[in-house]
Structure formats: structure tokens, C-alpha cells
Amino acid sequence: MSYYQLEYVNVEIDVPKRVKIPKELLRHPAVRKSPEADKAAPHLEKLTNDCDDLLAGALRHWMKVARWATDQHAIGVTDWEVDGAPDLKMARLYEKQSGFGIWASTVVTQFKRAAEIDEKKWDHIGRVLVAGHTPPIWFEYLVEASHRLADQDYSGSVLSSAIACETMARAAFSHLAGNPPNAAAGDLIDRIAAQAIIGRWEKLTGIKAAGAVHKLFETRNGLVHSGRTGSVDKSKATTSFEAARKFVENGDEWWFAEKGLNNPRTSDSA
């Protein structure tokens, strides 16, 4: 089976307007030090900076979907970057027909955590993107827990793991409860403790919640209510994350099946 070593991704947009480019910038290599280039610099710098936000937003969306569709949470995670450098600000202006680079915004140097993706997963990312799917919010918190665990923020990882489970549980419970008859009933539903929902998870969804999930919430409560940050080490945080991953992934499958939909994360027909 073929694997991709995912090191960088290019996101492209067309600039929908005519741009005056000094001929010095069209040489090989480009001559950046000339009166003409100096005069054009502020305009070209503004153009690339304006594109930065749009490109960065598109890249963030791609990373979210890629993490969700492949279960590779390390995709796009920064291990190190230049202090004060704007996140993902790496737009480059180039002539489309020739592919010749004309101008680049300030380059951000980053070292990324590697992520191996096989050909099947790569194609699956494309199908999910084309279909317009976005990851459910509980997966966002699960990815956050994974990143915090990798960064040795063990207490933070436990908290994010618990939030992922709670978000999944509350979404399922609200769905099963239906539309409340009035605001007071809806308020009562919102006040039910997540642990109470998880305690009845098998009756609600047919899925048994592992004891490790209940232990996760005990650890989370110790952090939130007693501030016992020293009680969470790598082993406990890892166990908590794996329990949350299993709970969320099983709940996610139930969620889409309950709605009569294919799960874009696991279905080949995304």
C-alpha cells in the first residue's frame, strides 16, 4: 500500500483583478531591489496579506476535515514556530500560466509533527471535502485533547477529553428528548449532569459506556472542583483520552445512524 508523508499542503485562489507587475519581478531570479520594485512593494505586500486570511481559513478547514476523516490528529500541528509570527501567514503571488513566483508575504518557519496517510485516506479526505461535510463539535474537542496530550498538558487534555464526551452525550440526549414543550422543560434538560446521561448511555443508545469514561469524569471533577492538578500524569491523561476517543467515535456512529445518514468519517460514499 502506498503512503503519503504529509509535510505541506498548497491552497490556491485566483486573484480576480488585474495586477501591475514590474518587469524586474518577472526575471529569473526576480530582482527585488530596484526603484520599480520598491514602488510596487506596498501594493503587492497588501495584496498577499489580503489573501492570507482567506487562504489560512481554507487551510484550517482542510485540516479539520483531514483530521476528522483520517483520525490523524497530528495533521497541521505546530511543534515550533518563530516567536510572534502570524499563524499560517504564508501567501505567495505567482503567475498562473508559467507558475513563476512574483511576491511572497513574510515567511513563517514552522516544524510540523509528521502524519502518515495512505492513498485510501487521502482520497477519502477529498470526497468529504467535495461533499461539503464539516466535523461535529465533539471531534473538535477530541482533537484538542490529543494536541494537549502531545504537548504534555495532561490536565488540559483530561478537561478537553471530558468536554468531548459531554458534548457528544448532550447532543444525543437533546436529540432523543425532542423539542421541549416550553422553555422551562428545555432548561431542565440543559441542567442534567453529563454523568447522569452517560450513566444511562446504554439504555439511551444501546452502547455501553466503559468504566474508563466514568473514571475520566471523576478525574475531571477533581481538577475542576478541587484543583488537584498534580494528580494527573501522562498515564492517567492517556487513559482518559483513549476512553474519550472510544466513547466519541462510537457515539458518532450512533448519531449518524440515528439520523438515517452515512457517517462521512467512516463511509466510502461520503
CSV table of C-alpha atoms in Angstrom, one decimal:
chain,number,residue,atom,x,y,z
A,1,MET,CA,0.0,0.0,0.0
A,2,SER,CA,1.2,3.5,-0.8
A,3,TYR,CA,1.6,6.1,1.9
A,4,TYR,CA,1.9,9.9,1.8
A,5,GLN,CA,4.3,11.6,4.2
A,6,LEU,CA,2.2,14.7,4.7
A,7,GLU,CA,4.6,17.7,5.1
A,8,TYR,CA,2.9,20.6,3.4
A,9,VAL,CA,-0.3,21.5,1.6
A,10,ASN,CA,-0.8,24.2,-1.0
A,11,VAL,CA,-4.1,26.1,-1.1
A,12,GLU,CA,-4.6,28.2,-4.2
A,13,ILE,CA,-7.0,31.1,-5.1
A,14,ASP,CA,-7.3,33.2,-8.3
A,15,VAL,CA,-6.8,36.9,-7.8
A,16,PRO,CA,-9.9,38.3,-9.6
A,17,LYS,CA,-8.3,41.6,-10.8
A,18,ARG,CA,-5.5,42.9,-13.0
A,19,VAL,CA,-2.2,43.5,-11.2
A,20,LYS,CA,0.6,45.6,-12.5
A,21,ILE,CA,3.9,43.8,-12.0
A,22,PRO,CA,7.3,45.5,-12.6
A,23,LYS,CA,9.3,43.6,-15.2
A,24,GLU,CA,12.2,43.3,-12.7
A,25,LEU,CA,10.0,40.9,-10.8
A,26,LEU,CA,9.4,38.6,-13.8
A,27,ARG,CA,13.0,37.8,-14.3
A,28,HIS,CA,14.7,34.5,-13.3
A,29,PRO,CA,15.6,35.1,-10.5
A,30,ALA,CA,13.4,38.1,-9.6
A,31,VAL,CA,15.2,41.4,-8.9
A,32,ARG,CA,13.7,42.8,-5.7
A,33,LYS,CA,16.0,45.8,-5.3
A,34,SER,CA,15.1,48.4,-7.9
A,35,PRO,CA,13.1,51.7,-7.9
A,36,GLU,CA,10.2,50.0,-9.8
A,37,ALA,CA,10.1,47.0,-7.4
A,38,ASP,CA,10.3,49.3,-4.4
A,39,LYS,CA,7.4,51.3,-5.7
A,40,ALA,CA,5.3,48.2,-6.3
A,41,ALA,CA,6.2,46.6,-2.9
A,42,PRO,CA,3.5,48.1,-0.7
A,43,HIS,CA,0.7,47.2,-3.2
A,44,LEU,CA,2.0,43.6,-3.7
A,45,GLU,CA,2.5,43.2,0.0
A,46,LYS,CA,-1.0,44.3,0.7
A,47,LEU,CA,-2.4,42.0,-2.0
A,48,THR,CA,-0.7,39.0,-0.5
A,49,ASN,CA,-1.6,39.9,3.1
A,50,ASP,CA,-5.3,40.3,2.0
A,51,CYS,CA,-5.2,36.8,0.5
A,52,ASP,CA,-3.6,35.4,3.7
A,53,ASP,CA,-6.7,35.4,5.8
A,54,LEU,CA,-8.8,33.7,3.1
A,55,LEU,CA,-6.1,31.1,2.4
A,56,ALA,CA,-5.5,30.5,6.1
A,57,GLY,CA,-9.2,29.9,6.6
A,58,ALA,CA,-9.4,27.5,3.8
A,59,LEU,CA,-6.3,25.6,5.1
A,60,ARG,CA,-7.8,25.4,8.6
A,61,HIS,CA,-11.0,24.0,7.2
A,62,TRP,CA,-8.9,21.4,5.2
A,63,MET,CA,-7.0,20.4,8.4
A,64,LYS,CA,-10.2,20.0,10.4
A,65,VAL,CA,-11.7,17.7,7.8
A,66,ALA,CA,-8.5,15.8,7.2
A,67,ARG,CA,-8.1,15.1,11.0
A,68,TRP,CA,-11.7,14.0,11.2
A,69,ALA,CA,-11.7,11.8,8.1
A,70,THR,CA,-8.4,10.1,8.8
A,71,ASP,CA,-8.3,10.1,12.7
A,72,GLN,CA,-4.8,11.6,12.3
A,73,HIS,CA,-4.9,14.4,14.9
A,74,ALA,CA,-1.3,15.5,14.3
A,75,ILE,CA,-2.1,16.9,10.9
A,76,GLY,CA,-1.1,20.5,10.8
A,77,VAL,CA,0.0,20.7,14.4
A,78,THR,CA,2.9,23.1,15.0
A,79,ASP,CA,5.8,21.9,17.2
A,80,TRP,CA,7.7,25.1,16.9
A,81,GLU,CA,7.4,28.4,15.1
A,82,VAL,CA,9.1,31.8,15.1
A,83,ASP,CA,8.0,33.9,18.1
A,84,GLY,CA,5.4,36.5,17.2
A,85,ALA,CA,5.0,35.2,13.6
A,86,PRO,CA,1.3,35.3,12.4
A,87,ASP,CA,-0.3,31.8,12.2
A,88,LEU,CA,-0.3,30.4,8.7
A,89,LYS,CA,0.6,33.6,7.0
A,90,MET,CA,2.5,32.3,4.0
A,91,ALA,CA,0.7,33.6,0.9
A,92,ARG,CA,2.7,33.8,-2.3
A,93,LEU,CA,1.7,35.6,-5.5
A,94,TYR,CA,2.6,33.8,-8.7
A,95,GLU,CA,1.8,34.0,-12.4
A,96,LYS,CA,-0.6,31.1,-13.1
A,97,GLN,CA,0.4,30.2,-16.7
A,98,SER,CA,4.1,29.9,-16.0
A,99,GLY,CA,4.0,29.2,-12.3
A,100,PHE,CA,6.7,31.8,-11.7
A,101,GLY,CA,6.7,33.3,-8.2
A,102,ILE,CA,6.5,37.0,-8.1
A,103,TRP,CA,6.0,38.0,-4.5
A,104,ALA,CA,5.8,36.4,-1.1
A,105,SER,CA,4.4,37.6,2.2
A,106,THR,CA,6.6,37.3,5.4
A,107,VAL,CA,7.5,33.6,5.6
A,108,VAL,CA,6.7,31.8,8.8
A,109,THR,CA,9.2,29.0,9.7
A,110,GLN,CA,7.4,26.0,11.2
A,111,PHE,CA,8.3,22.5,12.2
A,112,LYS,CA,5.3,20.2,11.9
A,113,ARG,CA,4.5,16.9,13.5
A,114,ALA,CA,4.6,14.2,10.8
A,115,ALA,CA,1.5,12.4,9.8
A,116,GLU,CA,1.4,9.3,7.5
A,117,ILE,CA,-1.7,9.0,5.3
A,118,ASP,CA,-2.2,6.1,2.9
A,119,GLU,CA,-3.7,6.6,-0.5
A,120,LYS,CA,-7.2,5.4,0.5
A,121,LYS,CA,-7.4,8.0,3.4
A,122,TRP,CA,-6.1,10.7,1.1
A,123,ASP,CA,-8.8,10.1,-1.4
A,124,HIS,CA,-11.4,9.9,1.4
A,125,ILE,CA,-10.4,13.4,2.6
A,126,GLY,CA,-11.1,14.7,-1.0
A,127,ARG,CA,-14.6,13.0,-1.0
A,128,VAL,CA,-15.5,14.5,2.4
A,129,LEU,CA,-14.4,18.0,1.3
A,130,VAL,CA,-16.2,17.9,-2.0
A,131,ALA,CA,-19.4,16.7,-0.3
A,132,GLY,CA,-19.2,19.8,2.0
A,133,HIS,CA,-19.1,18.0,5.3
A,134,THR,CA,-17.7,19.5,8.5
A,135,PRO,CA,-16.6,17.7,11.6
A,136,PRO,CA,-19.1,17.6,14.5
A,137,ILE,CA,-18.1,19.8,17.5
A,138,TRP,CA,-17.3,16.8,19.7
A,139,PHE,CA,-14.4,15.8,17.4
A,140,GLU,CA,-13.0,19.3,17.7
A,141,TYR,CA,-12.6,18.8,21.4
A,142,LEU,CA,-11.2,15.3,20.9
A,143,VAL,CA,-8.5,16.7,18.6
A,144,GLU,CA,-7.8,19.4,21.2
A,145,ALA,CA,-7.4,16.7,23.8
A,146,SER,CA,-5.0,14.9,21.6
A,147,HIS,CA,-2.9,18.0,21.0
A,148,ARG,CA,-2.7,18.9,24.7
A,149,LEU,CA,-1.6,15.3,25.5
A,150,ALA,CA,1.2,15.6,22.9
A,151,ASP,CA,2.2,18.9,24.4
A,152,GLN,CA,2.4,17.3,27.9
A,153,ASP,CA,-0.5,19.4,29.1
A,154,TYR,CA,-2.0,16.5,30.9
A,155,SER,CA,-4.6,18.4,33.0
A,156,GLY,CA,-5.8,20.3,29.9
A,157,SER,CA,-6.0,17.0,27.9
A,158,VAL,CA,-8.3,15.5,30.6
A,159,LEU,CA,-10.5,18.6,30.5
A,160,SER,CA,-10.8,18.5,26.7
A,161,SER,CA,-11.5,14.8,26.7
A,162,ALA,CA,-14.3,15.3,29.2
A,163,ILE,CA,-15.8,18.2,27.1
A,164,ALA,CA,-15.7,16.0,24.0
A,165,CYS,CA,-17.7,13.2,25.8
A,166,GLU,CA,-20.1,15.7,27.4
A,167,THR,CA,-20.8,17.4,24.1
A,168,MET,CA,-21.5,14.1,22.4
A,169,ALA,CA,-23.7,13.0,25.3
A,170,ARG,CA,-25.7,16.2,25.5
A,171,ALA,CA,-26.3,16.3,21.7
A,172,ALA,CA,-27.6,12.7,21.8
A,173,PHE,CA,-29.8,13.3,24.8
A,174,SER,CA,-31.3,16.5,23.3
A,175,HIS,CA,-32.0,14.7,20.1
A,176,LEU,CA,-33.7,11.8,21.9
A,177,ALA,CA,-35.7,14.2,24.1
A,178,GLY,CA,-37.1,16.1,21.1
A,179,ASN,CA,-38.4,19.6,21.2
A,180,PRO,CA,-39.3,20.5,24.8
A,181,PRO,CA,-42.9,21.8,25.3
A,182,ASN,CA,-41.7,25.0,26.8
A,183,ALA,CA,-38.6,26.9,27.9
A,184,ALA,CA,-38.8,25.6,31.5
A,185,ALA,CA,-38.6,22.0,30.2
A,186,GLY,CA,-35.7,22.9,27.9
A,187,ASP,CA,-33.9,24.5,30.9
A,188,LEU,CA,-34.3,21.3,32.9
A,189,ILE,CA,-32.9,19.2,30.1
A,190,ASP,CA,-29.8,21.5,29.9
A,191,ARG,CA,-29.3,21.2,33.6
A,192,ILE,CA,-29.0,17.4,33.7
A,193,ALA,CA,-25.4,16.4,34.5
A,194,ALA,CA,-23.4,14.8,31.7
A,195,GLN,CA,-22.5,11.9,34.1
A,196,ALA,CA,-26.2,11.2,34.5
A,197,ILE,CA,-26.6,10.9,30.8
A,198,ILE,CA,-23.5,8.8,30.4
A,199,GLY,CA,-24.8,6.6,33.3
A,200,ARG,CA,-27.8,5.8,31.1
A,201,TRP,CA,-25.9,5.7,27.9
A,202,GLU,CA,-26.6,2.0,27.1
A,203,LYS,CA,-30.3,2.5,27.7
A,204,LEU,CA,-30.3,5.6,25.5
A,205,THR,CA,-28.2,4.5,22.6
A,206,GLY,CA,-27.6,0.8,23.0
A,207,ILE,CA,-23.9,1.4,23.5
A,208,LYS,CA,-22.2,0.5,26.8
A,209,ALA,CA,-20.1,3.3,28.2
A,210,ALA,CA,-16.8,1.8,29.5
A,211,GLY,CA,-15.9,2.3,33.1
A,212,ALA,CA,-12.9,4.4,32.0
A,213,VAL,CA,-15.3,7.1,30.8
A,214,HIS,CA,-16.8,7.3,34.3
A,215,LYS,CA,-13.2,7.4,35.7
A,216,LEU,CA,-12.4,10.2,33.3
A,217,PHE,CA,-15.2,12.4,34.8
A,218,GLU,CA,-14.0,11.6,38.3
A,219,THR,CA,-10.6,12.9,37.3
A,220,ARG,CA,-12.2,15.9,35.6
A,221,ASN,CA,-14.2,16.7,38.7
A,222,GLY,CA,-11.1,16.5,40.8
A,223,LEU,CA,-9.5,19.1,38.6
A,224,VAL,CA,-12.4,21.5,38.3
A,225,HIS,CA,-13.8,21.3,41.8
A,226,SER,CA,-10.7,20.6,43.9
A,227,GLY,CA,-7.8,21.8,41.7
A,228,ARG,CA,-5.9,18.6,42.0
A,229,THR,CA,-3.7,19.3,39.0
A,230,GLY,CA,-0.8,17.3,40.4
A,231,SER,CA,-2.9,14.1,40.4
A,232,VAL,CA,-2.9,13.9,36.6
A,233,ASP,CA,0.2,12.3,35.0
A,234,LYS,CA,0.8,11.1,31.4
A,235,SER,CA,-0.6,7.6,32.1
A,236,LYS,CA,-3.9,9.0,33.5
A,237,ALA,CA,-4.2,11.6,30.7
A,238,THR,CA,-3.6,8.9,28.1
A,239,THR,CA,-6.1,6.5,29.5
A,240,SER,CA,-8.6,9.4,29.7
A,241,PHE,CA,-8.0,10.3,26.1
A,242,GLU,CA,-8.4,6.8,24.8
A,243,ALA,CA,-11.6,6.4,26.8
A,244,ALA,CA,-12.9,9.6,25.3
A,245,ARG,CA,-11.9,8.6,21.8
A,246,LYS,CA,-13.8,5.3,22.0
A,247,PHE,CA,-16.9,7.0,23.5
A,248,VAL,CA,-16.9,9.8,20.9
A,249,GLU,CA,-16.3,7.5,17.9
A,250,ASN,CA,-19.0,5.0,19.0
A,251,GLY,CA,-21.4,7.8,19.8
A,252,ASP,CA,-20.6,9.5,16.5
A,253,GLU,CA,-21.5,6.3,14.6
A,254,TRP,CA,-24.8,6.1,16.5
A,255,TRP,CA,-25.5,9.8,15.8
A,256,PHE,CA,-25.4,9.4,12.1
A,257,ALA,CA,-27.2,6.1,12.1
A,258,GLU,CA,-30.0,7.5,14.3
A,259,LYS,CA,-30.5,10.3,11.7
A,260,GLY,CA,-30.5,7.7,8.9
A,261,LEU,CA,-27.3,9.1,7.4
A,262,ASN,CA,-24.0,7.7,6.3
A,263,ASN,CA,-21.2,8.8,8.6
A,264,PRO,CA,-18.8,10.9,6.3
A,265,ARG,CA,-15.9,10.0,8.6
A,266,THR,CA,-16.2,6.2,8.1
A,267,SER,CA,-18.3,5.8,4.9
A,268,ASP,CA,-16.7,5.3,1.5
A,269,SER,CA,-19.7,7.2,0.0
A,270,ALA,CA,-19.1,10.5,1.8
